[in-house]
Short mmCIF file of C-alpha atoms in Angstrom, two decimals:
data_model
loop_
_atom_site.label_atom_id
_atom_site.label_comp_id
_atom_site.label_asym_id
_atom_site.label_seq_id
_atom_site.Cartn_x
_atom_site.Cartn_y
_atom_site.Cartn_z
CA MET A 1456 3.87 -2.43 18.54
CA GLN A 1457 1.74 0.54 18.83
CA TYR A 1458 -2.18 0.20 17.79
CA ARG A 1459 -4.52 2.42 15.96
CA THR A 1460 -8.29 2.37 15.06
CA LEU A 1461 -8.62 2.06 11.47
CA GLY A 1462 -10.63 4.77 10.46
CA ARG A 1463 -13.96 4.71 11.65
CA THR A 1464 -14.40 0.65 11.71
CA GLY A 1465 -13.63 0.24 15.36
CA VAL A 1466 -11.06 -2.35 14.13
CA GLN A 1467 -7.71 -1.54 16.08
CA VAL A 1468 -4.79 -2.50 13.70
CA SER A 1469 -0.77 -2.55 14.34
CA SER A 1470 0.94 0.49 13.23
CA LEU A 1471 3.25 -1.94 11.14
CA ALA A 1472 1.40 -4.23 8.55
CA LEU A 1473 2.61 -7.36 6.85
CA GLY A 1474 2.90 -6.93 3.27
CA ALA A 1475 2.67 -10.27 1.19
CA MET A 1476 3.65 -9.37 -2.13
CA ASN A 1477 6.82 -10.86 -1.92
CA PHE A 1478 5.53 -14.21 -1.18
CA GLY A 1479 6.16 -16.46 -3.89
CA HIS A 1480 8.01 -16.09 -6.90
CA ILE A 1481 7.92 -12.31 -6.98
CA GLY A 1482 10.33 -12.26 -3.80
CA SER A 1483 11.66 -15.81 -4.38
CA THR A 1484 10.27 -16.80 -0.88
CA THR A 1485 9.24 -20.18 -0.57
CA GLN A 1486 6.00 -21.43 1.75
CA ALA A 1487 8.26 -22.13 4.51
CA GLU A 1488 9.91 -18.70 4.65
CA ALA A 1489 6.54 -17.32 4.14
CA THR A 1490 5.49 -19.04 7.21
CA ALA A 1491 8.11 -18.16 9.39
CA ILE A 1492 7.68 -14.37 8.14
CA VAL A 1493 4.04 -14.67 9.42
CA ASP A 1494 4.88 -16.39 12.37
CA ALA A 1495 7.42 -13.86 13.59
CA ALA A 1496 5.29 -10.97 12.62
CA LEU A 1497 2.22 -12.02 14.45
CA GLU A 1498 4.54 -12.91 17.58
CA ALA A 1499 5.66 -9.21 17.36
CA GLY A 1500 2.28 -7.94 17.41
CA VAL A 1501 1.46 -7.41 13.90
CA ASN A 1502 -2.00 -8.22 13.18
CA VAL A 1503 -2.91 -7.28 9.61
CA ILE A 1504 -1.73 -8.79 6.81
CA ASP A 1505 -2.35 -7.54 3.18
CA THR A 1506 -1.87 -9.47 -0.03
CA ALA A 1507 -3.69 -9.13 -3.80
CA ASP A 1508 -5.23 -11.71 -6.37
CA MET A 1509 -2.28 -10.36 -8.74
CA TYR A 1510 0.87 -10.79 -6.48
CA GLY A 1511 2.18 -13.88 -8.32
CA ASP A 1512 -1.16 -14.66 -10.01
CA GLY A 1513 -2.55 -15.64 -6.95
CA GLU A 1514 0.31 -17.54 -5.18
CA SER A 1515 0.81 -15.03 -2.53
CA GLU A 1516 -3.15 -15.62 -1.39
CA GLU A 1517 -2.23 -19.18 -1.29
CA MET A 1518 0.49 -18.84 0.71
CA VAL A 1519 -0.77 -16.46 3.17
CA GLY A 1520 -3.81 -19.00 3.44
CA LYS A 1521 -1.52 -21.68 4.31
CA ALA A 1522 0.56 -19.83 6.95
CA ILE A 1523 -2.87 -18.38 8.83
CA ALA A 1524 -4.48 -21.86 8.94
CA GLY A 1525 -5.64 -22.59 12.15
CA ARG A 1526 -5.47 -18.78 13.55
CA ARG A 1527 -7.56 -16.87 11.01
CA ASP A 1528 -9.55 -14.94 13.81
CA ASP A 1529 -6.58 -13.12 15.19
CA ILE A 1530 -5.55 -11.71 12.11
CA VAL A 1531 -7.35 -8.47 10.03
CA LEU A 1532 -6.99 -10.21 6.80
CA ALA A 1533 -6.92 -8.00 3.68
CA THR A 1534 -6.70 -8.59 -0.05
CA LYS A 1535 -7.23 -6.56 -3.17
CA ALA A 1536 -8.49 -6.92 -6.72
CA GLY A 1537 -9.00 -5.06 -9.81
CA MET A 1538 -5.58 -5.26 -11.49
CA PRO A 1539 -5.39 -7.91 -14.68
CA ILE A 1540 -5.42 -11.56 -13.89
CA GLY A 1541 -4.35 -13.23 -17.23
CA THR A 1542 -5.14 -11.87 -20.71
CA GLU A 1543 -9.02 -11.97 -20.68
CA ARG A 1544 -10.25 -8.86 -21.09
CA ASN A 1545 -12.73 -8.97 -18.38
CA HIS A 1546 -10.81 -10.49 -15.74
CA ARG A 1547 -9.51 -6.90 -14.34
CA GLY A 1548 -11.09 -3.74 -12.97
CA SER A 1549 -13.86 -3.03 -11.01
CA SER A 1550 -17.14 -4.14 -12.25
CA ARG A 1551 -19.90 -6.36 -10.37
CA ARG A 1552 -19.15 -9.05 -12.72
CA TRP A 1553 -15.59 -9.10 -11.89
CA LEU A 1554 -15.64 -8.29 -8.27
CA VAL A 1555 -17.94 -11.20 -7.63
CA THR A 1556 -15.68 -13.83 -9.56
CA ALA A 1557 -12.43 -12.24 -8.23
CA LEU A 1558 -13.44 -12.57 -4.66
CA GLU A 1559 -14.82 -16.10 -4.57
CA ALA A 1560 -11.38 -17.06 -6.06
CA SER A 1561 -9.27 -15.11 -3.46
CA LEU A 1562 -11.54 -16.80 -0.63
CA ARG A 1563 -10.90 -20.16 -2.16
CA ARG A 1564 -7.13 -19.44 -2.24
CA LEU A 1565 -7.01 -17.87 1.21
CA GLY A 1566 -9.00 -20.87 2.36
CA VAL A 1567 -11.19 -18.72 4.37
CA ASP A 1568 -15.00 -17.57 4.32
CA HIS A 1569 -14.50 -13.92 4.39
CA VAL A 1570 -11.78 -11.32 4.42
CA ASP A 1571 -11.75 -8.19 6.75
CA LEU A 1572 -10.91 -5.55 4.16
CA TYR A 1573 -11.34 -5.93 0.55
CA GLN A 1574 -9.61 -3.39 -1.74
CA ILE A 1575 -10.28 -1.90 -4.91
CA HIS A 1576 -6.63 -2.02 -6.58
CA ARG A 1577 -6.32 0.94 -8.76
CA TRP A 1578 -9.17 3.31 -9.67
CA ASP A 1579 -11.01 1.83 -13.12
CA PRO A 1580 -12.25 4.56 -15.33
CA ASN A 1581 -14.37 2.34 -17.33
CA THR A 1582 -16.41 1.48 -14.74
CA SER A 1583 -18.88 3.86 -12.43
CA ASP A 1584 -18.85 4.57 -8.54
CA GLU A 1585 -22.42 3.14 -8.66
CA GLU A 1586 -21.64 -0.15 -9.90
CA THR A 1587 -18.62 -0.51 -7.98
CA LEU A 1588 -19.97 0.21 -4.54
CA SER A 1589 -23.25 -1.55 -4.91
CA ALA A 1590 -21.24 -4.86 -5.92
CA LEU A 1591 -19.04 -4.13 -2.96
CA THR A 1592 -22.23 -3.34 -0.77
CA ASP A 1593 -23.86 -6.43 -1.72
CA LEU A 1594 -20.60 -8.53 -0.86
CA GLN A 1595 -20.77 -7.15 2.40
CA ARG A 1596 -24.27 -8.01 3.46
CA ALA A 1597 -23.56 -11.01 2.00
CA GLY A 1598 -20.82 -11.56 5.03
CA LYS A 1599 -18.03 -12.03 2.61
CA ILE A 1600 -16.18 -9.14 3.26
CA ARG A 1601 -16.24 -6.83 6.51
CA HIS A 1602 -15.10 -3.61 5.11
CA PHE A 1603 -13.77 -2.36 1.86
CA GLY A 1604 -11.17 0.44 0.79
CA SER A 1605 -9.50 2.10 -2.28
CA SER A 1606 -5.92 1.73 -3.16
CA THR A 1607 -3.73 4.47 -5.02
CA PHE A 1608 -6.65 6.32 -5.82
CA PRO A 1609 -6.03 9.88 -6.89
CA ALA A 1610 -7.79 12.15 -4.15
CA HIS A 1611 -10.73 13.81 -6.36
CA ARG A 1612 -11.72 10.02 -7.03
CA ILE A 1613 -11.77 9.37 -3.26
CA VAL A 1614 -14.28 12.14 -2.97
CA GLN A 1615 -16.31 11.69 -5.80
CA ALA A 1616 -17.02 7.79 -4.29
CA GLN A 1617 -17.64 9.30 -1.17
CA TRP A 1618 -20.37 11.57 -2.86
CA ALA A 1619 -21.39 8.50 -4.97
CA ALA A 1620 -21.95 6.32 -1.82
CA ARG A 1621 -23.98 8.94 -0.03
CA GLU A 1622 -26.18 9.78 -3.27
CA HIS A 1623 -27.12 5.98 -3.91
CA GLN A 1624 -27.34 5.01 -0.10
CA LEU A 1625 -24.41 2.40 -0.42
CA SER A 1626 -21.93 1.68 1.98
CA ARG A 1627 -18.51 3.42 1.43
CA TYR A 1628 -15.00 3.06 1.14
CA THR A 1629 -13.26 2.79 4.73
CA THR A 1630 -9.73 2.98 3.81
CA GLU A 1631 -7.32 4.15 1.33
CA GLN A 1632 -3.90 2.42 0.68
CA PRO A 1633 -1.52 5.20 -0.88
CA SER A 1634 2.48 4.80 -1.62
CA TYR A 1635 3.98 7.10 1.15
CA SER A 1636 7.57 7.32 1.64
CA VAL A 1637 10.06 9.80 3.01
CA LEU A 1638 11.13 10.25 -0.60
CA GLN A 1639 7.49 10.22 -1.93
CA ARG A 1640 5.75 12.73 -0.13
CA GLY A 1641 2.81 13.91 -2.59
CA ILE A 1642 0.17 12.51 -0.85
CA GLU A 1643 0.37 14.89 1.89
CA THR A 1644 -0.67 17.74 -0.61
CA HIS A 1645 -4.32 16.37 -1.21
CA VAL A 1646 -4.60 12.38 -0.61
CA LEU A 1647 -4.02 12.66 3.55
CA PRO A 1648 -6.12 15.80 3.65
CA VAL A 1649 -8.88 13.73 2.25
CA THR A 1650 -8.61 11.05 3.70
CA GLN A 1651 -8.66 12.76 7.13
CA GLU A 1652 -11.56 14.93 6.34
CA TYR A 1653 -13.74 11.60 5.68
CA GLY A 1654 -12.36 9.56 8.36
CA LEU A 1655 -10.48 6.88 6.20
CA GLY A 1656 -8.11 4.48 7.82
CA VAL A 1657 -4.69 4.85 5.46
CA LEU A 1658 -2.49 1.71 5.15
CA VAL A 1659 0.43 3.14 3.39
CA TRP A 1660 2.54 1.15 0.76
CA SER A 1661 6.37 1.17 0.28
CA PRO A 1662 7.50 2.90 3.12
CA LEU A 1663 10.95 2.03 2.38
CA ALA A 1664 10.66 3.46 -1.05
CA SER A 1665 11.29 0.04 -2.95
CA GLY A 1666 14.48 -0.25 -0.85
CA TRP A 1667 15.93 3.31 -1.17
CA LEU A 1668 15.43 3.47 2.70
CA SER A 1669 16.35 0.06 3.72
CA GLY A 1670 20.17 1.04 4.10
CA ALA A 1671 21.30 -1.45 1.58
CA ILE A 1672 21.47 1.79 -1.16
CA ARG A 1673 24.33 4.03 -0.31
CA GLU A 1674 26.76 6.32 -2.05
CA GLY A 1675 30.02 4.56 -3.52
CA ARG A 1676 28.07 1.09 -3.15
CA ASP A 1677 26.85 -1.10 -5.96
CA ILE A 1678 23.10 -1.46 -6.25
CA ALA A 1679 22.28 -4.96 -6.17
CA THR A 1680 19.05 -5.26 -4.21
CA HIS A 1681 16.55 -7.76 -5.14
CA ARG A 1682 14.25 -4.94 -6.36
CA SER A 1683 16.96 -3.43 -8.46
CA ALA A 1684 17.58 -6.43 -10.40
CA LEU A 1685 13.94 -6.43 -11.53
CA MET A 1686 13.15 -2.82 -12.28
CA PRO A 1687 16.83 -1.38 -12.84
CA ALA A 1688 15.77 2.10 -14.30
CA ARG A 1689 14.59 2.90 -10.68
CA PHE A 1690 18.07 2.55 -9.67
CA ASP A 1691 19.95 4.17 -12.67
CA THR A 1692 22.15 6.74 -10.46
CA THR A 1693 22.66 8.51 -13.69
CA LEU A 1694 19.23 9.65 -13.98
CA PRO A 1695 18.27 12.86 -12.34
CA SER A 1696 15.42 11.73 -10.00
CA ASN A 1697 17.80 8.63 -9.00
CA ARG A 1698 20.50 10.72 -8.34
CA ALA A 1699 18.31 13.17 -6.08
CA ARG A 1700 17.00 10.12 -4.05
CA LEU A 1701 20.60 8.89 -3.39
CA ASP A 1702 21.60 12.48 -2.41
CA ALA A 1703 18.42 12.59 -0.05
CA VAL A 1704 18.93 9.03 1.46
CA GLU A 1705 22.90 10.16 2.26
CA ARG A 1706 21.59 13.05 4.14
CA LEU A 1707 18.82 10.96 5.98
CA ALA A 1708 21.23 8.63 6.97
CA ALA A 1709 23.38 11.09 8.80
CA ILE A 1710 20.13 12.10 10.85
CA ALA A 1711 19.41 8.60 11.73
CA ASP A 1712 22.84 8.10 12.85
CA GLU A 1713 22.95 11.06 14.94
CA ALA A 1714 19.43 10.23 16.50
CA GLY A 1715 21.17 6.79 17.28
CA LEU A 1716 18.27 5.12 14.77
CA THR A 1717 18.82 3.06 11.59
CA LEU A 1718 17.45 4.20 8.45
CA ILE A 1719 14.72 1.82 8.16
CA GLN A 1720 13.76 3.20 11.97
CA LEU A 1721 13.89 6.60 10.55
CA ALA A 1722 11.91 5.97 7.25
CA LEU A 1723 9.07 3.78 9.11
CA GLY A 1724 9.10 6.25 12.26
CA PHE A 1725 8.48 9.40 9.53
CA VAL A 1726 5.59 7.72 8.17
CA THR A 1727 3.73 6.40 11.03
CA ALA A 1728 4.10 9.78 12.48
CA HIS A 1729 1.62 11.30 10.53
CA PRO A 1730 -1.70 11.72 11.97
CA GLY A 1731 -3.27 10.84 8.71
CA VAL A 1732 -1.74 7.38 8.86
CA THR A 1733 -2.81 4.45 10.42
CA SER A 1734 -0.35 1.84 9.37
CA ALA A 1735 2.81 1.09 7.40
CA LEU A 1736 3.00 -1.74 5.13
CA ILE A 1737 6.02 -3.31 5.27
CA GLY A 1738 6.86 -6.28 2.89
CA PRO A 1739 9.89 -8.66 3.90
CA ARG A 1740 11.52 -11.13 1.77
CA THR A 1741 13.30 -12.78 4.66
CA THR A 1742 13.05 -12.99 8.47
CA ASP A 1743 16.09 -11.03 8.49
CA HIS A 1744 14.32 -8.23 6.85
CA LEU A 1745 11.44 -8.85 9.03
CA HIS A 1746 13.39 -8.09 11.98
CA ALA A 1747 15.09 -5.03 10.79
CA GLN A 1748 11.51 -3.56 10.01
CA LEU A 1749 10.27 -4.87 13.10
CA ALA A 1750 12.75 -2.81 15.34
CA ALA A 1751 10.87 0.26 14.04
CA ALA A 1752 7.44 -0.81 15.80
CA ASP A 1753 7.81 1.80 18.70
CA THR A 1754 10.39 4.21 17.00
CA VAL A 1755 8.95 7.92 17.96
CA LEU A 1756 10.75 10.51 16.12
CA THR A 1757 11.51 13.83 17.78
CA ALA A 1758 10.47 17.19 16.39
CA ASP A 1759 13.70 18.19 15.62
CA VAL A 1760 14.26 15.11 13.48
CA LEU A 1761 10.97 15.38 12.11
CA ASP A 1762 12.12 19.20 11.22
CA ALA A 1763 15.45 17.88 9.76
CA ILE A 1764 13.57 15.56 7.53
CA ASP A 1765 11.46 18.37 6.15
CA GLU A 1766 14.57 20.26 4.93
CA ILE A 1767 15.75 17.50 2.84
CA VAL A 1768 12.82 16.57 1.06
CA VAL A 1769 9.88 19.18 1.27
CA PRO A 1770 6.74 18.16 2.66
CA GLY A 1771 4.24 17.45 -0.34
CA THR A 1772 7.12 16.69 -2.75
CA ASP A 1773 7.92 13.27 -5.07
CA LEU A 1774 11.54 13.12 -5.71
CA ALA A 1775 10.34 10.46 -8.46
CA ALA A 1776 6.88 11.83 -9.76
CA HIS A 1777 6.95 9.78 -12.70
CA GLU A 1778 6.45 6.68 -10.64
CA LYS A 1779 3.46 7.77 -8.97
CA TYR A 1780 0.31 5.69 -9.91
CA ASP A 1781 -2.29 8.16 -8.73
CA THR A 1782 -1.12 11.07 -11.18
CA PRO A 1783 -4.05 12.48 -13.41
CA PRO A 1784 -3.19 11.03 -16.94
CA ALA A 1785 -3.37 14.58 -18.29
CA LEU A 1786 -0.11 15.41 -16.52
CA LEU A 1787 1.71 12.35 -18.18
CA ASP A 1788 0.10 12.76 -21.93
CA PRO A 1789 0.37 15.84 -23.24
CA SER A 1790 -2.56 15.21 -25.92
CA LEU A 1791 -4.78 14.94 -22.77
CA ARG A 1792 -4.54 18.44 -22.00
CA ARG A 1793 -4.65 19.83 -25.35
CA ARG A 1794 -7.67 20.20 -27.66
#
C-alpha cells in the first residue's frame, strides 16, 4: 500500500480508501459482510473509511461503527452531511442549524466522539459560505471534528470558500471529494488545478465509473451488475454516451491485457497516478470485490500506458457529462442562460 499526506493536514492516508456506501440495503451487504470487508481492508493497509449520513438513512454509519469498534484510533474516519434526510425541509443543506444536529446524529451512529474528516456532501446554494464555515470551525474547536472538507463542489465554489475563510478568519476546507475515473476526466480541467493551487487533499469517488471499469461490462455480454439493476439508464448501450463508454472500455481492456494488468488495476492506477489525487475511494459490496480492487494498491502505470489512455479518453473529457454533479446549472437548464 502507498501512503500520501492528506493535503496540508499532516495526516498520512492510504492511496486506496474504503468507501462504505454499499454497506446495508443499498448494496445488500450484511453487518457480518461489512465487518469482514473492513477487517480485510485494514489488514491490507487501508487506513481511511469514508461514509455519509444519507447512505441507507444512517445504516452505513451504524455498520461502520460496529465494524471499527475497539480500533477507532487506527482509522482516519470520514463522513459527510448535507444531502436530504427524510422529508423535513430543514434536514438537509449546510446551515449551522442542520450541521450541528447532523454531526451529533452521525457520531451517535458511529459510536465515536469525533470524526477525522467531516465533509459537506454537495454545495448548498441556499447557505452562505460564512454560515457553513463558521459552524464547521466551531465544531472543530469543540473537538468533534479534526478537519473538514467539501464533496463534488464546482471549482469556482472551492475558490470562493477559500476566500470566505480568509476574509472571515475561519478554518478552511482542507479536502475535496470529486468524481474521477478514466471515463470521467472533467475535473482535470478546473477542479484539480484549483485543489492543487490551494493544497487540498483529494479523495476521488467512483474511480471504477459505477462498474464500467470493473471488467464485468464488456462487448457482447449482458450487463447484469448490481448498479445496472438500480440505474438501468446509465447502462443502456443504445444511448450514445453509454455506447462511447463501452467502446472506450474495450480499448482500455486491450491496453490492460498488454500491460499484464486487470482492468481494475488499470483504472485505479490511472486515478492514483495524478499528482493532484491523494486517495481513490473503493466501494466493494463483497470481500471478493475488495480483493480485486486491493490488487491495485501498488500499481504504477508507465508513461506509455498513460499516453495510450489519453488517446482513448482525451484529458479533461467526460464521456457522460450529464451525470456530473458539479456541472453549473445553466449548462443543464436553458432558462438560466437566457434573459
